[in-house]
mmCIF file of C-alpha atoms in Angstrom:
data_model
loop_
_atom_site.group_PDB
_atom_site.id
_atom_site.type_symbol
_atom_site.label_atom_id
_atom_site.label_comp_id
_atom_site.label_asym_id
_atom_site.label_seq_id
_atom_site.Cartn_x
_atom_site.Cartn_y
_atom_site.Cartn_z
ATOM 1 C CA UNK Q 440 -53.705 -81.110 145.146
ATOM 2 C CA UNK Q 441 -55.937 -82.452 142.352
ATOM 3 C CA UNK Q 442 -59.524 -83.066 143.467
ATOM 4 C CA UNK Q 443 -60.788 -86.557 142.585
ATOM 5 C CA UNK Q 444 -63.741 -85.400 140.497
ATOM 6 C CA UNK Q 445 -64.322 -85.646 136.735
ATOM 7 C CA UNK Q 446 -63.255 -82.026 136.431
ATOM 8 C CA UNK Q 447 -60.171 -82.565 138.583
ATOM 9 C CA UNK Q 448 -59.155 -85.698 136.691
ATOM 10 C CA UNK Q 449 -59.582 -83.897 133.368
ATOM 11 C CA UNK Q 450 -57.377 -81.053 134.582
ATOM 12 C CA UNK Q 451 -54.703 -83.532 135.681
ATOM 13 C CA UNK Q 452 -54.800 -85.398 132.368
ATOM 14 C CA UNK Q 453 -54.338 -82.146 130.439
ATOM 15 C CA UNK Q 454 -51.279 -81.103 132.454
ATOM 16 C CA UNK Q 455 -48.020 -81.168 130.509
ATOM 17 C CA UNK Q 456 -45.937 -84.310 131.089
ATOM 18 C CA UNK Q 457 -43.171 -84.041 133.647
ATOM 19 C CA UNK Q 458 -39.593 -84.520 132.557
ATOM 20 C CA UNK Q 459 -37.984 -87.632 133.966
ATOM 21 C CA UNK Q 460 -35.093 -87.226 136.368
ATOM 22 C CA UNK Q 461 -31.884 -88.486 134.772
ATOM 23 C CA UNK Q 462 -28.593 -89.351 136.479
ATOM 24 C CA UNK Q 463 -25.171 -89.365 134.852
ATOM 25 C CA UNK Q 464 -22.200 -91.232 136.308
ATOM 26 C CA UNK Q 465 -19.176 -88.916 136.732
ATOM 27 C CA UNK Q 466 -16.472 -89.463 134.122
ATOM 28 C CA UNK Q 467 -13.882 -89.897 136.862
ATOM 29 C CA UNK Q 468 -15.438 -93.257 137.708
ATOM 30 C CA UNK Q 469 -14.217 -94.617 134.354
ATOM 31 C CA UNK Q 470 -10.607 -93.502 134.542
ATOM 32 C CA UNK Q 471 -7.895 -96.170 134.612
ATOM 33 C CA UNK Q 472 -10.138 -99.200 134.230
ATOM 34 C CA UNK Q 473 -8.010 -102.251 133.380
ATOM 35 C CA UNK Q 474 -8.121 -103.237 129.717
ATOM 36 C CA UNK Q 475 -10.549 -100.472 128.772
ATOM 37 C CA UNK Q 476 -8.564 -97.778 126.979
ATOM 38 C CA UNK Q 477 -11.279 -97.102 124.426
ATOM 39 C CA UNK Q 478 -12.414 -93.676 123.239
ATOM 40 C CA UNK Q 479 -15.955 -92.876 124.422
ATOM 41 C CA UNK Q 480 -18.624 -91.845 121.901
ATOM 42 C CA UNK Q 481 -22.094 -90.477 122.589
ATOM 43 C CA UNK Q 482 -25.447 -89.900 120.932
ATOM 44 C CA UNK Q 483 -28.565 -88.299 122.344
ATOM 45 C CA UNK Q 484 -31.963 -89.963 122.041
ATOM 46 C CA UNK Q 485 -35.537 -89.192 123.052
ATOM 47 C CA UNK Q 486 -36.322 -90.498 126.540
ATOM 48 C CA UNK Q 487 -39.921 -91.147 125.513
ATOM 49 C CA UNK Q 488 -41.436 -89.329 128.469
ATOM 50 C CA UNK Q 489 -43.447 -86.947 126.291
ATOM 51 C CA UNK Q 490 -41.623 -83.988 127.810
ATOM 52 C CA UNK Q 491 -38.735 -83.875 125.365
ATOM 53 C CA UNK Q 492 -36.164 -85.253 127.794
ATOM 54 C CA UNK Q 493 -32.980 -86.400 126.088
ATOM 55 C CA UNK Q 494 -30.800 -89.301 127.163
ATOM 56 C CA UNK Q 495 -27.097 -89.474 126.425
ATOM 57 C CA UNK Q 496 -26.115 -92.964 125.303
ATOM 58 C CA UNK Q 497 -22.513 -94.117 125.294
ATOM 59 C CA UNK Q 498 -21.030 -96.507 122.753
ATOM 60 C CA UNK Q 499 -17.663 -97.806 121.640
ATOM 61 C CA UNK Q 500 -16.753 -97.564 117.968
ATOM 62 C CA UNK Q 501 -13.469 -99.315 117.269
ATOM 63 C CA UNK Q 502 -12.123 -100.003 113.793
ATOM 64 C CA UNK Q 503 -8.793 -100.645 112.026
ATOM 65 C CA UNK Q 504 -6.523 -97.608 111.811
ATOM 66 C CA UNK Q 505 -5.594 -98.509 108.230
ATOM 67 C CA UNK Q 506 -8.707 -98.420 106.040
ATOM 68 C CA UNK Q 507 -6.940 -100.729 103.596
ATOM 69 C CA UNK Q 508 -7.140 -103.445 106.248
ATOM 70 C CA UNK Q 509 -10.868 -102.948 106.884
ATOM 71 C CA UNK Q 510 -13.127 -105.898 106.099
ATOM 72 C CA UNK Q 511 -16.193 -103.738 105.522
ATOM 73 C CA UNK Q 512 -18.019 -105.653 108.268
ATOM 74 C CA UNK Q 513 -19.700 -104.024 111.267
ATOM 75 C CA UNK Q 514 -20.179 -106.072 114.427
ATOM 76 C CA UNK Q 515 -22.761 -104.866 116.944
ATOM 77 C CA UNK Q 516 -21.977 -106.171 120.435
ATOM 78 C CA UNK Q 517 -24.863 -106.056 122.910
ATOM 79 C CA UNK Q 518 -24.321 -106.631 126.622
ATOM 80 C CA UNK Q 519 -26.868 -107.673 129.214
ATOM 81 C CA UNK Q 520 -27.463 -107.675 132.956
ATOM 82 C CA UNK Q 521 -25.728 -106.290 135.035
ATOM 83 C CA UNK Q 522 -22.800 -105.551 132.718
ATOM 84 C CA UNK Q 523 -21.855 -102.853 130.217
ATOM 85 C CA UNK Q 524 -19.546 -102.528 127.221
ATOM 86 C CA UNK Q 525 -16.615 -103.322 129.525
ATOM 87 C CA UNK Q 526 -17.727 -106.955 129.079
ATOM 88 C CA UNK Q 527 -16.366 -106.923 125.514
ATOM 89 C CA UNK Q 528 -12.953 -105.420 126.229
ATOM 90 C CA UNK Q 529 -11.195 -108.723 125.413
ATOM 91 C CA UNK Q 530 -13.407 -109.467 122.404
ATOM 92 C CA UNK Q 531 -13.110 -106.181 120.525
ATOM 93 C CA UNK Q 532 -9.314 -105.977 119.949
ATOM 94 C CA UNK Q 533 -9.032 -109.344 118.109
ATOM 95 C CA UNK Q 534 -12.032 -108.458 115.957
ATOM 96 C CA UNK Q 535 -10.567 -105.063 115.064
ATOM 97 C CA UNK Q 536 -7.230 -106.747 114.309
ATOM 98 C CA UNK Q 537 -9.173 -108.988 111.918
ATOM 99 C CA UNK Q 538 -10.383 -105.866 110.096
ATOM 100 C CA UNK Q 539 -13.857 -105.456 111.539
ATOM 101 C CA UNK Q 540 -15.588 -102.376 112.903
ATOM 102 C CA UNK Q 541 -16.969 -103.018 116.416
ATOM 103 C CA UNK Q 542 -19.820 -100.990 117.915
ATOM 104 C CA UNK Q 543 -20.710 -101.697 121.536
ATOM 105 C CA UNK Q 544 -23.363 -99.481 123.151
ATOM 106 C CA UNK Q 545 -24.107 -99.222 126.843
ATOM 107 C CA UNK Q 546 -27.818 -99.804 127.388
ATOM 108 C CA UNK Q 547 -29.691 -96.943 129.034
ATOM 109 C CA UNK Q 548 -29.196 -97.332 132.779
ATOM 110 C CA UNK Q 549 -25.824 -99.029 132.352
ATOM 111 C CA UNK Q 550 -22.180 -98.115 131.811
ATOM 112 C CA UNK Q 551 -21.504 -94.545 130.739
ATOM 113 C CA UNK Q 552 -25.047 -94.084 129.428
ATOM 114 C CA UNK Q 553 -27.570 -91.932 131.290
ATOM 115 C CA UNK Q 554 -29.666 -93.529 134.015
ATOM 116 C CA UNK Q 555 -33.306 -92.558 134.607
ATOM 117 C CA UNK Q 556 -33.788 -92.245 138.347
ATOM 118 C CA UNK Q 557 -37.246 -93.796 138.497
ATOM 119 C CA UNK Q 558 -37.463 -97.588 138.197
ATOM 120 C CA UNK Q 559 -40.750 -97.174 136.369
ATOM 121 C CA UNK Q 560 -38.990 -95.463 133.457
ATOM 122 C CA UNK Q 561 -37.520 -98.862 132.577
ATOM 123 C CA UNK Q 562 -39.916 -101.058 130.638
ATOM 124 C CA UNK Q 563 -39.194 -103.775 128.123
ATOM 125 C CA UNK Q 564 -40.594 -101.601 125.344
ATOM 126 C CA UNK Q 565 -38.665 -98.504 126.430
ATOM 127 C CA UNK Q 566 -35.423 -100.493 126.276
ATOM 128 C CA UNK Q 567 -36.279 -101.741 122.778
ATOM 129 C CA UNK Q 568 -37.120 -98.202 121.677
ATOM 130 C CA UNK Q 569 -33.974 -96.700 123.223
ATOM 131 C CA UNK Q 570 -31.749 -99.308 121.591
ATOM 132 C CA UNK Q 571 -33.509 -98.944 118.241
ATOM 133 C CA UNK Q 572 -33.058 -95.177 118.186
ATOM 134 C CA UNK Q 573 -29.420 -95.531 119.224
ATOM 135 C CA UNK Q 574 -28.224 -98.094 116.685
ATOM 136 C CA UNK Q 575 -30.579 -97.340 113.790
ATOM 137 C CA UNK Q 576 -31.943 -93.841 114.317
ATOM 138 C CA UNK Q 577 -28.704 -92.196 115.391
ATOM 139 C CA UNK Q 578 -25.866 -94.483 114.252
ATOM 140 C CA UNK Q 579 -27.737 -95.739 111.162
ATOM 141 C CA UNK Q 580 -26.066 -99.142 111.352
ATOM 142 C CA UNK Q 581 -26.748 -101.449 108.409
ATOM 143 C CA UNK Q 582 -25.684 -104.930 107.343
ATOM 144 C CA UNK Q 583 -24.525 -105.674 110.864
ATOM 145 C CA UNK Q 584 -23.437 -108.885 112.481
ATOM 146 C CA UNK Q 585 -25.144 -108.788 115.865
ATOM 147 C CA UNK Q 586 -23.547 -110.483 118.853
ATOM 148 C CA UNK Q 587 -26.083 -110.600 121.666
ATOM 149 C CA UNK Q 588 -25.580 -111.810 125.224
ATOM 150 C CA UNK Q 589 -28.089 -112.140 128.070
ATOM 151 C CA UNK Q 590 -30.505 -109.142 127.892
ATOM 152 C CA UNK Q 591 -28.671 -108.130 124.737
ATOM 153 C CA UNK Q 592 -30.604 -110.964 123.114
ATOM 154 C CA UNK Q 593 -33.919 -110.178 124.775
ATOM 155 C CA UNK Q 594 -33.617 -106.752 123.144
ATOM 156 C CA UNK Q 595 -31.526 -107.484 120.058
ATOM 157 C CA UNK Q 596 -33.685 -110.373 118.852
ATOM 158 C CA UNK Q 597 -36.679 -108.065 118.998
ATOM 159 C CA UNK Q 598 -34.835 -105.621 116.739
ATOM 160 C CA UNK Q 599 -33.857 -108.478 114.441
ATOM 161 C CA UNK Q 600 -37.490 -109.500 114.049
ATOM 162 C CA UNK Q 601 -38.703 -105.931 113.574
ATOM 163 C CA UNK Q 602 -35.880 -104.765 111.265
ATOM 164 C CA UNK Q 603 -34.420 -107.855 109.565
ATOM 165 C CA UNK Q 604 -33.177 -105.781 106.630
ATOM 166 C CA UNK Q 605 -30.600 -104.170 108.953
ATOM 167 C CA UNK Q 606 -28.855 -107.452 109.784
ATOM 168 C CA UNK Q 607 -26.387 -109.658 107.914
ATOM 169 C CA UNK Q 608 -25.696 -112.290 110.584
ATOM 170 C CA UNK Q 609 -26.399 -113.083 114.251
ATOM 171 C CA UNK Q 610 -24.266 -114.704 116.932
ATOM 172 C CA UNK Q 611 -26.371 -115.522 119.994
ATOM 173 C CA UNK Q 612 -24.436 -116.327 123.136
ATOM 174 C CA UNK Q 613 -25.996 -117.273 126.473
ATOM 175 C CA UNK Q 614 -29.255 -115.510 125.731
ATOM 176 C CA UNK Q 615 -32.948 -116.197 125.217
ATOM 177 C CA UNK Q 616 -36.199 -114.586 124.041
ATOM 178 C CA UNK Q 617 -38.976 -115.400 126.501
ATOM 179 C CA UNK Q 618 -42.621 -115.136 125.457
ATOM 180 C CA UNK Q 619 -44.295 -115.750 128.807
ATOM 181 C CA UNK Q 620 -45.493 -119.253 127.950
ATOM 182 C CA UNK Q 621 -42.280 -121.129 128.709
ATOM 183 C CA UNK Q 622 -43.621 -122.538 131.976
ATOM 184 C CA UNK Q 623 -41.761 -122.740 135.268
ATOM 185 C CA UNK Q 624 -38.694 -120.497 135.189
ATOM 186 C CA UNK Q 625 -36.920 -122.718 137.699
ATOM 187 C CA UNK Q 626 -35.253 -122.087 141.060
ATOM 188 C CA UNK Q 627 -32.388 -120.023 139.678
ATOM 189 C CA UNK Q 628 -34.737 -117.337 138.358
ATOM 190 C CA UNK Q 629 -36.641 -117.199 141.649
ATOM 191 C CA UNK Q 630 -33.420 -116.804 143.603
ATOM 192 C CA UNK Q 631 -32.051 -114.215 141.174
ATOM 193 C CA UNK Q 632 -35.283 -112.229 141.240
ATOM 194 C CA UNK Q 633 -35.269 -112.093 145.030
ATOM 195 C CA UNK Q 634 -31.570 -111.270 145.180
ATOM 196 C CA UNK Q 635 -31.876 -108.458 142.636
ATOM 197 C CA UNK Q 636 -34.549 -106.734 144.710
ATOM 198 C CA UNK Q 637 -33.229 -107.428 148.193
ATOM 199 C CA UNK Q 638 -29.436 -107.272 147.976
ATOM 200 C CA UNK Q 639 -27.994 -104.188 149.626
ATOM 201 C CA UNK Q 640 -25.536 -103.220 148.497
ATOM 202 C CA UNK Q 641 -26.040 -104.611 145.003
ATOM 203 C CA UNK Q 642 -22.581 -105.202 143.537
ATOM 204 C CA UNK Q 643 -22.544 -105.966 139.786
ATOM 205 C CA UNK Q 644 -18.896 -107.029 139.949
ATOM 206 C CA UNK Q 645 -19.731 -109.754 142.458
ATOM 207 C CA UNK Q 646 -22.611 -110.928 140.242
ATOM 208 C CA UNK Q 647 -20.291 -111.184 137.246
ATOM 209 C CA UNK Q 648 -17.725 -113.124 139.250
ATOM 210 C CA UNK Q 649 -20.364 -115.636 140.349
ATOM 211 C CA UNK Q 650 -21.167 -116.167 136.669
ATOM 212 C CA UNK Q 651 -17.596 -116.983 135.620
ATOM 213 C CA UNK Q 652 -15.381 -120.013 136.122
ATOM 214 C CA UNK Q 653 -12.292 -117.866 136.669
ATOM 215 C CA UNK Q 654 -11.578 -115.551 139.575
ATOM 216 C CA UNK Q 655 -11.801 -111.890 138.659
ATOM 217 C CA UNK Q 656 -9.060 -109.490 139.596
ATOM 218 C CA UNK Q 657 -10.410 -107.045 142.233
ATOM 219 C CA UNK Q 658 -9.796 -104.177 139.789
ATOM 220 C CA UNK Q 659 -11.976 -105.913 137.182
ATOM 221 C CA UNK Q 660 -14.750 -106.434 139.715
ATOM 222 C CA UNK Q 661 -14.499 -102.753 140.585
ATOM 223 C CA UNK Q 662 -14.760 -101.840 136.899
ATOM 224 C CA UNK Q 663 -18.156 -103.544 136.703
ATOM 225 C CA UNK Q 664 -19.222 -101.512 139.728
ATOM 226 C CA UNK Q 665 -17.852 -98.244 138.317
ATOM 227 C CA UNK Q 666 -21.057 -97.057 136.565
ATOM 228 C CA UNK Q 667 -23.033 -97.276 139.808
ATOM 229 C CA UNK Q 668 -21.660 -94.965 142.502
ATOM 230 C CA UNK Q 669 -24.760 -95.316 144.686
ATOM 231 C CA UNK Q 670 -28.161 -96.964 144.918
ATOM 232 C CA UNK Q 671 -29.867 -94.239 142.879
ATOM 233 C CA UNK Q 672 -27.825 -95.249 139.820
ATOM 234 C CA UNK Q 673 -28.835 -98.923 140.112
ATOM 235 C CA UNK Q 674 -32.515 -98.665 139.226
ATOM 236 C CA UNK Q 675 -32.054 -100.005 135.699
ATOM 237 C CA UNK Q 676 -29.994 -102.936 136.971
ATOM 238 C CA UNK Q 677 -32.570 -103.869 139.586
ATOM 239 C CA UNK Q 678 -35.423 -103.507 137.110
ATOM 240 C CA UNK Q 679 -34.266 -105.929 134.400
ATOM 241 C CA UNK Q 680 -35.128 -109.151 136.288
ATOM 242 C CA UNK Q 681 -38.673 -107.853 136.786
ATOM 243 C CA UNK Q 682 -39.136 -107.261 133.043
ATOM 244 C CA UNK Q 683 -38.636 -110.860 131.910
ATOM 245 C CA UNK Q 684 -42.005 -112.154 130.632
ATOM 246 C CA UNK Q 685 -42.997 -114.960 132.990
ATOM 247 C CA UNK Q 686 -46.653 -115.299 131.981
ATOM 248 C CA UNK Q 687 -48.729 -114.981 128.839
ATOM 249 C CA UNK Q 688 -50.321 -111.874 130.351
ATOM 250 C CA UNK Q 689 -47.037 -110.009 130.652
ATOM 251 C CA UNK Q 690 -47.108 -106.680 128.797
ATOM 252 C CA UNK Q 691 -44.087 -107.712 126.695
ATOM 253 C CA UNK Q 692 -45.362 -111.196 125.851
ATOM 254 C CA UNK Q 693 -47.434 -110.307 122.739
ATOM 255 C CA UNK Q 694 -44.559 -108.421 121.096
ATOM 256 C CA UNK Q 695 -42.126 -111.237 121.865
ATOM 257 C CA UNK Q 696 -44.505 -113.857 120.462
ATOM 258 C CA UNK Q 697 -44.843 -111.758 117.323
ATOM 259 C CA UNK Q 698 -41.056 -111.543 117.151
ATOM 260 C CA UNK Q 699 -40.811 -115.330 117.259
ATOM 261 C CA UNK Q 700 -43.302 -115.574 114.395
ATOM 262 C CA UNK Q 701 -40.868 -113.542 112.310
ATOM 263 C CA UNK Q 702 -37.753 -115.324 113.581
ATOM 264 C CA UNK Q 703 -39.281 -118.628 112.476
ATOM 265 C CA UNK Q 704 -39.196 -117.343 108.884
ATOM 266 C CA UNK Q 705 -35.746 -115.707 108.826
ATOM 267 C CA UNK Q 706 -32.899 -117.217 106.830
ATOM 268 C CA UNK Q 707 -30.299 -114.704 108.000
ATOM 269 C CA UNK Q 708 -27.275 -116.787 109.109
ATOM 270 C CA UNK Q 709 -27.737 -117.439 112.823
ATOM 271 C CA UNK Q 710 -25.069 -119.020 115.051
ATOM 272 C CA UNK Q 711 -25.394 -120.178 118.649
ATOM 273 C CA UNK Q 712 -22.143 -119.921 120.622
ATOM 274 C CA UNK Q 713 -23.115 -120.816 124.173
ATOM 275 C CA UNK Q 714 -20.795 -121.889 126.980
ATOM 276 C CA UNK Q 715 -20.538 -125.253 128.710
ATOM 277 C CA UNK Q 716 -20.907 -124.013 132.278
ATOM 278 C CA UNK Q 717 -23.711 -121.477 132.042
ATOM 279 C CA UNK Q 718 -25.876 -122.288 135.058
ATOM 280 C CA UNK Q 719 -28.186 -119.390 134.202
ATOM 281 C CA UNK Q 720 -29.632 -120.465 130.838
ATOM 282 C CA UNK Q 721 -28.371 -124.004 130.274
ATOM 283 C CA UNK Q 722 -29.630 -125.311 126.912
ATOM 284 C CA UNK Q 723 -31.675 -122.225 126.027
ATOM 285 C CA UNK Q 724 -30.052 -122.336 122.600
ATOM 286 C CA UNK Q 725 -32.197 -125.324 121.575
ATOM 287 C CA UNK Q 726 -35.292 -123.341 120.444
ATOM 288 C CA UNK Q 727 -33.123 -121.001 118.385
ATOM 289 C CA UNK Q 728 -31.293 -123.832 116.673
ATOM 290 C CA UNK Q 729 -34.507 -125.728 115.967
ATOM 291 C CA UNK Q 730 -36.945 -122.945 115.085
ATOM 292 C CA UNK Q 731 -34.930 -120.307 113.201
ATOM 293 C CA UNK Q 732 -34.325 -121.294 109.540
ATOM 294 C CA UNK Q 733 -31.069 -119.327 109.386
ATOM 295 C CA UNK Q 734 -29.697 -121.503 112.192
ATOM 296 C CA UNK Q 735 -30.087 -124.698 110.199
ATOM 297 C CA UNK Q 736 -26.768 -126.226 109.161
ATOM 298 C CA UNK Q 737 -24.652 -123.618 110.937
ATOM 299 C CA UNK Q 738 -21.499 -124.594 112.871
ATOM 300 C CA UNK Q 739 -23.010 -124.036 116.318
ATOM 301 C CA UNK Q 740 -20.407 -124.332 119.011
ATOM 302 C CA UNK Q 741 -20.066 -124.797 122.742
ATOM 303 C CA UNK Q 742 -17.273 -122.715 124.216
ATOM 304 C CA UNK Q 743 -15.705 -124.808 126.945
ATOM 305 C CA UNK Q 744 -14.443 -123.775 130.346
ATOM 306 C CA UNK Q 745 -16.715 -120.741 130.415
ATOM 307 C CA UNK Q 746 -19.593 -119.618 132.603
ATOM 308 C CA UNK Q 747 -22.501 -117.323 131.852
ATOM 309 C CA UNK Q 748 -20.188 -114.354 131.301
ATOM 310 C CA UNK Q 749 -18.055 -116.218 128.793
ATOM 311 C CA UNK Q 750 -16.534 -112.949 127.563
ATOM 312 C CA UNK Q 751 -14.625 -112.893 130.850
ATOM 313 C CA UNK Q 752 -13.602 -116.549 130.725
ATOM 314 C CA UNK Q 753 -12.961 -116.989 127.004
ATOM 315 C CA UNK Q 754 -13.069 -113.558 125.329
ATOM 316 C CA UNK Q 755 -10.462 -114.214 122.598
ATOM 317 C CA UNK Q 756 -12.042 -117.595 121.869
ATOM 318 C CA UNK Q 757 -15.444 -115.982 121.389
ATOM 319 C CA UNK Q 758 -13.828 -113.391 119.110
ATOM 320 C CA UNK Q 759 -12.369 -116.181 116.977
ATOM 321 C CA UNK Q 760 -15.786 -117.831 116.671
ATOM 322 C CA UNK Q 761 -17.342 -114.525 115.603
ATOM 323 C CA UNK Q 762 -14.582 -113.829 113.078
ATOM 324 C CA UNK Q 763 -14.872 -117.312 111.550
ATOM 325 C CA UNK Q 764 -18.614 -116.889 111.181
ATOM 326 C CA UNK Q 765 -18.266 -113.454 109.586
ATOM 327 C CA UNK Q 766 -15.831 -114.844 107.034
ATOM 328 C CA UNK Q 767 -17.791 -117.974 106.164
ATOM 329 C CA UNK Q 768 -21.500 -117.123 106.490
ATOM 330 C CA UNK Q 769 -22.667 -115.172 103.454
#
């Protein structure tokens, strides 16, 4: 026990940092998932706990078999909450057939990536740092077209603002970048926040189905649940709703406001491809279209008959929009 005296506190502060506990979903959970016959790839990154803990991060890296058919374009596909790279299983094949390399990481705490056991390991900044080290530090991606959905935008747009030289284009789909001064978040956020903390069991597959306009096959629902064999593996999923900046005093608000200051100067081609039946974010694309110079004059589109998880409802259609933008936006 550490005595609560100046000497005791000094001794505690000088103690070496403790390694975070990290969970890893068994590989067997990912066998035979419908539509997901992709080869897994991994990198290791610093967990940021000061103790040298390493996190294994999973990503997909699909590209044309014939290099003569390659377009030379790299598309970075970022998922959000509570999904993983499985979300893009119907988007990747058409893009690869069009000649593009597709890289789709699983965020830390999701998919086949490692999952810190403590909810307090997950902060907005830690997610930004983990994603940055994965895609830039380890994979060294450059000149990418970023496709960002949901929390993929809350993280990816930060990277865009902080490393604009790494990006060639952006396709934002059903996403947002909150700064804490957006006012009332509305009843949906309140309900989602309560549900995310109280639901037991928490079933990501059921959440995805509620955010689509089509009924998911039970095997597809189960695939979204696959990374999370028990409650201990769900800490990252439960934590995301708590990390959204809802006030100007939020710890992530200053960095996000700074990111917007940069975004308002960027002329990198920026396309909004939102869906018509997204009851989560609605018209959240408006600030992006109005405030980001690179969004001016672009062929923004609304993908019809699609909910929040439009990759499930209209995956090939989204792929076609991305491919068209890659070929026309220079």
